[in-house]
Amino acid sequence: MDETPFDASDDDAFHDECGVFGIFQRQDAARFVVLGLHALQHRGQEAAGIVSHDGAQFHVERHAGLIGDSFTRQSVLESLPGHAAIGHTRYATSGGGGLRNVQPFFAELSSGGFAVAHNGNITNALTVQRELQRRGSIFSSTSDTETILHLVATSGARHLADKLIDALSRLEGSFSLVGLSPKTMVGVRDPLGIRPLVLGDLEGSPILASETCALDIIGADFVRDIEPGEMVIVSESGIESLFPFQKRKSRFCIFEYVYFARPDSHVEGRNVYEIRKRIGAELARESGEPADVVVPVPDSGVPAALGYAQEAGIPFELGIIRNHYVGRTFIQPGDAIRHMGVKLKHNANRRMIEGKRVVLVDDSIVRGTTSQKIVRMVRDAGAKEVHMRIASPPTTSSCFYGVDTPETSKLLAAKMSIEEMRDFIQVDSLAFISIDGLYRATDEASGRNPHAPQYCDACFTGDYPTSLTDLDAADNVRPLSVLGGNV
Amino acid sequence: MDETPFDASDDDAFHDECGVFGIFQRQDAARFVVLGLHALQHRGQEAAGIVSHDGAQFHVERHAGLIGDSFTRQSVLESLPGHAAIGHTRYATSGGGGLRNVQPFFAELSSGGFAVAHNGNITNALTVQRELQRRGSIFSSTSDTETILHLVATSGARHLADKLIDALSRLEGSFSLVGLSPKTMVGVRDPLGIRPLVLGDLEGSPILASETCALDIIGADFVRDIEPGEMVIVSESGIESLFPFQKRKSRFCIFEYVYFARPDSHVEGRNVYEIRKRIGAELARESGEPADVVVPVPDSGVPAALGYAQEAGIPFELGIIRNHYVGRTFIQPGDAIRHMGVKLKHNANRRMIEGKRVVLVDDSIVRGTTSQKIVRMVRDAGAKEVHMRIASPPTTSSCFYGVDTPETSKLLAAKMSIEEMRDFIQVDSLAFISIDGLYRATDEASGRNPHAPQYCDACFTGDYPTSLTDLDAADNVRPLSVLGGNV
Amino acid sequence: MDETPFDASDDDAFHDECGVFGIFQRQDAARFVVLGLHALQHRGQEAAGIVSHDGAQFHVERHAGLIGDSFTRQSVLESLPGHAAIGHTRYATSGGGGLRNVQPFFAELSSGGFAVAHNGNITNALTVQRELQRRGSIFSSTSDTETILHLVATSGARHLADKLIDALSRLEGSFSLVGLSPKTMVGVRDPLGIRPLVLGDLEGSPILASETCALDIIGADFVRDIEPGEMVIVSESGIESLFPFQKRKSRFCIFEYVYFARPDSHVEGRNVYEIRKRIGAELARESGEPADVVVPVPDSGVPAALGYAQEAGIPFELGIIRNHYVGRTFIQPGDAIRHMGVKLKHNANRRMIEGKRVVLVDDSIVRGTTSQKIVRMVRDAGAKEVHMRIASPPTTSSCFYGVDTPETSKLLAAKMSIEEMRDFIQVDSLAFISIDGLYRATDEASGRNPHAPQYCDACFTGDYPTSLTDLDAADNVRPLSVLGGNV
Amino acid sequence: MDETPFDASDDDAFHDECGVFGIFQRQDAARFVVLGLHALQHRGQEAAGIVSHDGAQFHVERHAGLIGDSFTRQSVLESLPGHAAIGHTRYATSGGGGLRNVQPFFAELSSGGFAVAHNGNITNALTVQRELQRRGSIFSSTSDTETILHLVATSGARHLADKLIDALSRLEGSFSLVGLSPKTMVGVRDPLGIRPLVLGDLEGSPILASETCALDIIGADFVRDIEPGEMVIVSESGIESLFPFQKRKSRFCIFEYVYFARPDSHVEGRNVYEIRKRIGAELARESGEPADVVVPVPDSGVPAALGYAQEAGIPFELGIIRNHYVGRTFIQPGDAIRHMGVKLKHNANRRMIEGKRVVLVDDSIVRGTTSQKIVRMVRDAGAKEVHMRIASPPTTSSCFYGVDTPETSKLLAAKMSIEEMRDFIQVDSLAFISIDGLYRATDEASGRNPHAPQYCDACFTGDYPTSLTDLDAADNVRPLSVLGGNV
């Protein structure tokens, strides 16, 4: 799997949709948000937004592109004064409404201003939106975050926290949310805890962030994970914790371990890099194959390949070199060249491959087109045998909890058996880690509990832990017609 | 008076805030809106927006800058398909909220989508906005047009026209409005008819526009003015006319004749150029002075100067030449130079001035700084005498009906007597047209009726024809705090 | 004639190619050049360049677009320190080589650095360029100014002034040139003095400029015209004047009076506005016609129309209103609309035209397409009769001295008799001023001396005052092949 | 060592200055050059240029930024038609003259057009430039490539190849050059062969490229290295090889193996990745240390770390994670934050480091500031011991052959002993590979031959293999004064 699309027709990857970060009681708060979002850039590269509060007023900036390109200009930073700020970085599907859809969203409530951003996806957002429109609410975006905000705005409750509980209680799906009011910063995780959210501390300044790597970048301490179903309210008087939703068994997204989270992050108490190495080791045990060299598809396949190599006792080598300079706008120069098998991002390191039996380790297969190209390249470099090992089970179902997945009909594993896939990508052998093997790698010694799965693994099993109201009410899901232009 | 600001500190001019244009039942409707807005560019140069409807969907584009620079690109035009479209061009004070404030505004109502744009100013918009926020409405801009739209969205009426009547009935101030729904184009003028709005026809396609010059540019016919208090509903079945508001005596803005409207427009049945010439003639009669040459301050002073010259029998000459290349971004290059009396926009045509008694004709005096510079330049060019004649009465009060005026304390005429002003701008004599003379020039033979003035002339008389609720409730008028950034 | 092109296919105008400006011994010299070039913007709007010298080093900035948009940014001004600077603004034909062709040009000579810019056109530049290339000179542009610079660089003379005299002596055509070396500012006019160049003074700081309006903008005094064939060398020790070329009778471009120069400029001792008025008066005498109103095609036709009206005793009215907001990039929105007779720049002021016999006054006819549109518009507005009067003789020949003219085959007057032209543009009568009338308007009481014409009038007469070597050696004139891209 | 600067003050890295690529007899040649340059992007990221020839004309495009951002737009590609093209990508020091300095350079010679680009640095370029200026050559850039071109242009030889030999014979330093004339593509390497240049073949179309990875990206075959001192002339009749310069013993840059070349390239017959692994193994043998984990400073330290780990039998782990999203413009947000030890690009993977004895492997130390930060980060993550191993000898001298090195006084190893450096970067032990160890890793079994070194290793030894004329004639080396601006 490969995380940077060259062009729309070749988008063979999953994309997490968001990272969030907030900091409270800290001078120049927005500058820390910039750094935090930079550390979360892998969770969304298309656009970002920051809202700060300076004690009197809110300030908003939204920009397309990488944090490092858009939010480090002096003029932008100076437009975001204040001691509290929250931010959001997102992956956007092309044509998705422009900057209007960039979070955080803001509203002037009767209780004062309130800004909110979240990572996740509300699966009944459009249904609720239609109800709100009938009572006179006007939406300026297609983002489900605006639905949250409208529910907050129209809640009959008196205090902001109660309004927010009111609002979130009406919603299904996943949300790891940060909010900012003139007096408080709020963090909430949905009852299943599908997406991550952690609490940190920088010399007394509380922080909320999607992953611990966003604490590390500014030298902040990790305090703890926000619990599934927990709401924390950060104010001058400290951090209050509530559990306002009906208690449910947690279902953290297991794909965060496989691919989304950064390897140096600690997520739900576990080091991501280490789990990935263990996945590799499980793979080696489940489907080892005599070989001369273990080669990762860089960068995401590296930890699993290291684990595989160590477990199997086969040398680990960088048999494929990745070009990181692809940039944000690379367009393949012309149809005539497109079909020549151009290797924009990966190149075989022929010396490490020629004449060898190669175990290729990748994290997942989406449409299969990238795997096809990679295998052809490795074969062209002289590999004697190519054995593909995948660090996740076959992905057979779309995600509705905040990951941009191709529709099911485009997922290779939804259309083919493993043998058909092996034939499609032209390898000598193909194996995926088993679902139990994956669970074991995350410390669940006895594997998946089919009666009460420990994780959300819907993309592998089709077992969705929430209702999918909008999907079921298909004729309600039409997004607002007007917001296709430059608005 | 001088209509292009060089920089914020030298903004010595009034600015009309809007022009509107809509066309119905016309292929490529948006392209005609582009041309119509171009003809209305003098009513606002900062930004523009167009909404089209293609039978199924609405499309929106908003861009900063001149129509000719932003809306003539192929990609923009192709983003606005359909047989019906409305548009808006505006003057924005710097820092006024970015593109979020650019009209038209759009909402998905229970009755379907609805877009609206207006020329004017709602004087109780913020008060109503606070009420709407208390019931849960979320505002995404500081524009009073969004207030109109929220009132429409929350109206209990069933049909769009009734919702709109409901909404407008709650508002004070001035509005000449165009709206677009999937089936109709709507035009409304406030009961006083403060701002202009005309109905046109292009080979059967109905048009609404602020001025007739926007009909001329596409060769459309002028049908009639929309009446004060009238609502027209344009649909496939024709044009329906309603008068839903309480009947009031009309109070058209007399300054439209003096300065805002284009000289080639017919406004409320009268040719603007001709009125301006008549103002000049009145001036010559009221305050004629022996002189050798009549010189306009170009471009806006030209018609009045022609009228003055013809009436007084004194030669009319272009004694001041205007440089039209100033561009949108000219910044005076440095403080050292600022005080040298640099003549970026006007230059004396010395040969026409040297040794002569000069009558200078301008349309108005705002802060007086431009007049000072012009007079100094004319004196430096060797004028023997300089007599300034102003084609409007002294402007002593701010406008709250859609004109960007400096606060009263910055208006020269609010601070000084005519003799003091004469001394301030250093002329041998200074005269303004009388308020009765101005009315006479507009065909009101007996001048102003003080008991029932025929026009809105609040800027000259302080006689505001509506309540100014927001102004009176000063602590309510704070705009939304968040929208100062790039949102 | 109409000076702003909407698009390439509708470019019905002449374009002067350059304005030059230099100032010496003045703090922040470049800021004065910015202002001077702004005043000369009518001589070229496509791009500009400035070179300053700070006592030790030269500094260069070149930018596309209007001076006011490109050269007033703080960062640009700060990049041009020093007490001496020269600048250039130019009209560029599309595709003409990008910023590489923007003057001034600079070279490091054995005698030190030297920058040069000129207004005019060298008619043997390509021929000389081929010779220079044969001896090893490398050209980085297609500008004839670079040819001048290479001749200077390869001159065997020891001193800069002698090198420059050497270089210019080998060239034919027209040049009004400013140069800057570490110690001197130089001004030169070609022996015929085809293009203007004046000497000014700002509190002791010498100035060279194309027109006096560039002195007025900064309050500088006009000292005198640089003479045809004169070279002035401005240094700390004063201003030295030389006449190094063979003496010839002057042949100033008479079209500068008709159209190019700004009306407030004094050119060769005469006020341009006054000459234009006199041309109008001559026209009235030569080809007067009973009429109700005299209407200029704005803006360039205004002075001649005023002169015509005064001489003929017919009222002058702004029967056509010009929209100055066309901007630099207006593209007509679509073919479907193109042929509707859209009036982007001019609109008839119907009230002044309807039912009247109209005398339309314009400065020239190039291709005739603009005249056609204007006349159709005036007729559509209800004119009873339309009589077109042109303030120049028929333009039958291309200019090779610095004016961008369509090739001869595109010039209406080269293809048609006056009666055919009258029919083509559909007027009741058409008259051009006679060549003798034009000369009389410039104070040449007895008209044109056919044996020794007082002006260059080649565009009207085909009588070119210099050789046209490049034109004659047609196969040498291919410009450098490489410079079509973005270099 | 760390290859992407965050800001000017923190530029702790070496930068190679160029990559070159050319292809002949191939439809849409420029598109292949785009891909080739993309594969060479690690050799220069600031700007790039391509020249194509379409059989009749040359075409040029030069753009700032990454190939993938600037050269893949349709409009750019369509501006470069033809069957032959050469290109160049470069690293530019800030303020280095803008696009004027971007290669290839082009000149119209008496023999026809000629474009040229090179990788390397001419050490007597300024001295020769001064001579050329004295004879009248005008330089438009500060690039030494333009000096080459002027020598070609002024050569008395009749044929292009002879002119080029003439020119290059007068120059000192390093150059791996590609040239394009209407009929030929030329490749030349300087007599010492300091920079690489390879010959490839794509289905019969000859290719010249800096590295083999640029062949791989388009599936071209590697034919052979161009020899030191060799000139190849590619034409329709085939590939001609000449050795026109005095024969010298080759001195290939050994730092290409250490850092510059891509690990998947074959350079001078050797796989770069493999040499880097062997350097790591040598390091382990020379200065092994008991430890728990071997951690590379990513990305450049990875192969050496793998080699070290395999040789030492210590686990290799990604104990430092690199954030590749830094982007081109990241500016650290504010001084207040700068000194907090922000980790924009690298983060410790705490779990792999805490409580462990860590061997850190990096490729080189330049100023030492990056090493300081990395070590502090690793210590903060809980490392028990930190041992730094460097895959090159101490860099004590600047490079004058095409690498952007800080001046000697900024090189840590030029100022400090190893013990002082160990103290400065605060590690428990510090070791560099020995110069002989480095040579051994490149297959030179007996190490460096001090009487006839096999490589250029001047940066480690100060033993420069050519004269440094410009450096010695220090007062001649002032670059052209004018070219600091936007020209």
mmCIF file of N, CA and C in Angstrom, chain C residues 321-355:
data_model
loop_
_atom_site.group_PDB
_atom_site.id
_atom_site.type_symbol
_atom_site.label_atom_id
_atom_site.label_comp_id
_atom_site.label_asym_id
_atom_site.label_seq_id
_atom_site.Cartn_x
_atom_site.Cartn_y
_atom_site.Cartn_z
ATOM 1 N N ILE C 321 -20.071 56.514 -22.863
ATOM 2 C CA ILE C 321 -19.458 56.408 -21.533
ATOM 3 C C ILE C 321 -18.509 55.216 -21.543
ATOM 4 N N ARG C 322 -17.318 55.466 -21.022
ATOM 5 C CA ARG C 322 -16.324 54.400 -20.996
ATOM 6 C C ARG C 322 -16.240 53.742 -19.625
ATOM 7 N N ASN C 323 -16.167 52.422 -19.599
ATOM 8 C CA ASN C 323 -15.991 51.644 -18.373
ATOM 9 C C ASN C 323 -14.497 51.378 -18.182
ATOM 10 N N HIS C 324 -13.927 51.999 -17.160
ATOM 11 C CA HIS C 324 -12.479 51.859 -16.958
ATOM 12 C C HIS C 324 -12.091 50.616 -16.178
ATOM 13 N N TYR C 325 -13.072 49.802 -15.815
ATOM 14 C CA TYR C 325 -12.753 48.640 -14.974
ATOM 15 C C TYR C 325 -12.427 47.389 -15.776
ATOM 16 N N VAL C 326 -12.190 47.524 -17.075
ATOM 17 C CA VAL C 326 -12.029 46.327 -17.888
ATOM 18 C C VAL C 326 -10.939 45.409 -17.335
ATOM 19 N N GLY C 327 -9.926 45.989 -16.712
ATOM 20 C CA GLY C 327 -8.896 45.149 -16.114
ATOM 21 C C GLY C 327 -7.963 44.626 -17.184
ATOM 22 N N ARG C 328 -6.960 43.908 -16.763
ATOM 23 C CA ARG C 328 -5.923 43.487 -17.681
ATOM 24 C C ARG C 328 -6.242 42.157 -18.345
ATOM 25 N N THR C 329 -7.222 41.451 -17.835
ATOM 26 C CA THR C 329 -7.349 40.069 -18.292
ATOM 27 C C THR C 329 -8.730 39.747 -18.829
ATOM 28 N N PHE C 330 -9.535 40.760 -19.125
ATOM 29 C CA PHE C 330 -10.890 40.453 -19.535
ATOM 30 C C PHE C 330 -10.902 39.608 -20.802
ATOM 31 N N ILE C 331 -11.551 38.485 -20.689
ATOM 32 C CA ILE C 331 -11.739 37.627 -21.848
ATOM 33 C C ILE C 331 -13.236 37.572 -22.090
ATOM 34 N N GLN C 332 -13.624 37.775 -23.315
ATOM 35 C CA GLN C 332 -15.055 37.746 -23.592
ATOM 36 C C GLN C 332 -15.619 36.384 -23.269
ATOM 37 N N PRO C 333 -16.677 36.352 -22.497
ATOM 38 C CA PRO C 333 -17.185 35.064 -22.020
ATOM 39 C C PRO C 333 -17.949 34.269 -23.075
ATOM 40 N N GLY C 334 -17.216 33.709 -24.033
ATOM 41 C CA GLY C 334 -17.849 32.721 -24.890
ATOM 42 C C GLY C 334 -18.214 33.220 -26.267
ATOM 43 N N ASP C 335 -18.082 32.333 -27.222
ATOM 44 C CA ASP C 335 -18.374 32.698 -28.598
ATOM 45 C C ASP C 335 -19.833 33.064 -28.784
ATOM 46 N N ALA C 336 -20.706 32.321 -28.073
ATOM 47 C CA ALA C 336 -22.131 32.564 -28.221
ATOM 48 C C ALA C 336 -22.433 34.034 -27.952
ATOM 49 N N ILE C 337 -21.686 34.610 -27.048
ATOM 50 C CA ILE C 337 -21.950 35.982 -26.631
ATOM 51 C C ILE C 337 -21.151 36.986 -27.462
ATOM 52 N N ARG C 338 -20.012 36.541 -27.964
ATOM 53 C CA ARG C 338 -19.111 37.443 -28.665
ATOM 54 C C ARG C 338 -19.831 38.240 -29.748
ATOM 55 N N HIS C 339 -20.732 37.568 -30.445
ATOM 56 C CA HIS C 339 -21.313 38.210 -31.621
ATOM 57 C C HIS C 339 -22.604 38.957 -31.319
ATOM 58 N N MET C 340 -22.887 39.114 -30.016
ATOM 59 C CA MET C 340 -24.068 39.869 -29.635
ATOM 60 C C MET C 340 -23.787 41.362 -29.584
ATOM 61 N N GLY C 341 -22.575 41.753 -29.927
ATOM 62 C CA GLY C 341 -22.256 43.173 -29.865
ATOM 63 C C GLY C 341 -22.101 43.649 -28.430
ATOM 64 N N VAL C 342 -21.432 42.826 -27.628
ATOM 65 C CA VAL C 342 -21.256 43.188 -26.222
ATOM 66 C C VAL C 342 -20.397 44.437 -26.101
ATOM 67 N N LYS C 343 -20.794 45.300 -25.180
ATOM 68 C CA LYS C 343 -20.130 46.603 -25.047
ATOM 69 C C LYS C 343 -19.333 46.654 -23.763
ATOM 70 N N LEU C 344 -18.221 45.930 -23.758
ATOM 71 C CA LEU C 344 -17.431 45.828 -22.544
ATOM 72 C C LEU C 344 -16.874 47.161 -22.093
ATOM 73 N N LYS C 345 -16.476 47.988 -23.029
ATOM 74 C CA LYS C 345 -15.727 49.169 -22.645
ATOM 75 C C LYS C 345 -16.476 50.459 -22.893
ATOM 76 N N HIS C 346 -17.346 50.472 -23.869
ATOM 77 C CA HIS C 346 -18.062 51.695 -24.204
ATOM 78 C C HIS C 346 -19.556 51.443 -24.177
ATOM 79 N N ASN C 347 -20.312 52.401 -23.716
ATOM 80 C CA ASN C 347 -21.761 52.311 -23.802
ATOM 81 C C ASN C 347 -22.304 53.648 -24.283
ATOM 82 N N ALA C 348 -23.304 53.568 -25.136
ATOM 83 C CA ALA C 348 -23.950 54.803 -25.592
ATOM 84 C C ALA C 348 -24.753 55.406 -24.449
ATOM 85 N N ASN C 349 -24.672 56.705 -24.325
ATOM 86 C CA ASN C 349 -25.473 57.449 -23.356
ATOM 87 C C ASN C 349 -26.711 57.905 -24.128
ATOM 88 N N ARG C 350 -27.677 57.021 -24.212
ATOM 89 C CA ARG C 350 -28.786 57.124 -25.159
ATOM 90 C C ARG C 350 -29.414 58.516 -25.200
ATOM 91 N N ARG C 351 -29.633 59.081 -24.028
ATOM 92 C CA ARG C 351 -30.325 60.360 -23.939
ATOM 93 C C ARG C 351 -29.624 61.460 -24.747
ATOM 94 N N MET C 352 -28.293 61.365 -24.866
ATOM 95 C CA MET C 352 -27.538 62.404 -25.568
ATOM 96 C C MET C 352 -27.486 62.150 -27.073
ATOM 97 N N ILE C 353 -28.021 61.020 -27.512
ATOM 98 C CA ILE C 353 -27.831 60.585 -28.891
ATOM 99 C C ILE C 353 -29.145 60.420 -29.643
ATOM 100 N N GLU C 354 -30.156 59.961 -28.927
ATOM 101 C CA GLU C 354 -31.417 59.568 -29.544
ATOM 102 C C GLU C 354 -31.998 60.724 -30.368
ATOM 103 N N GLY C 355 -32.267 60.443 -31.630
ATOM 104 C CA GLY C 355 -32.903 61.433 -32.496
ATOM 105 C C GLY C 355 -31.984 62.544 -32.969
#
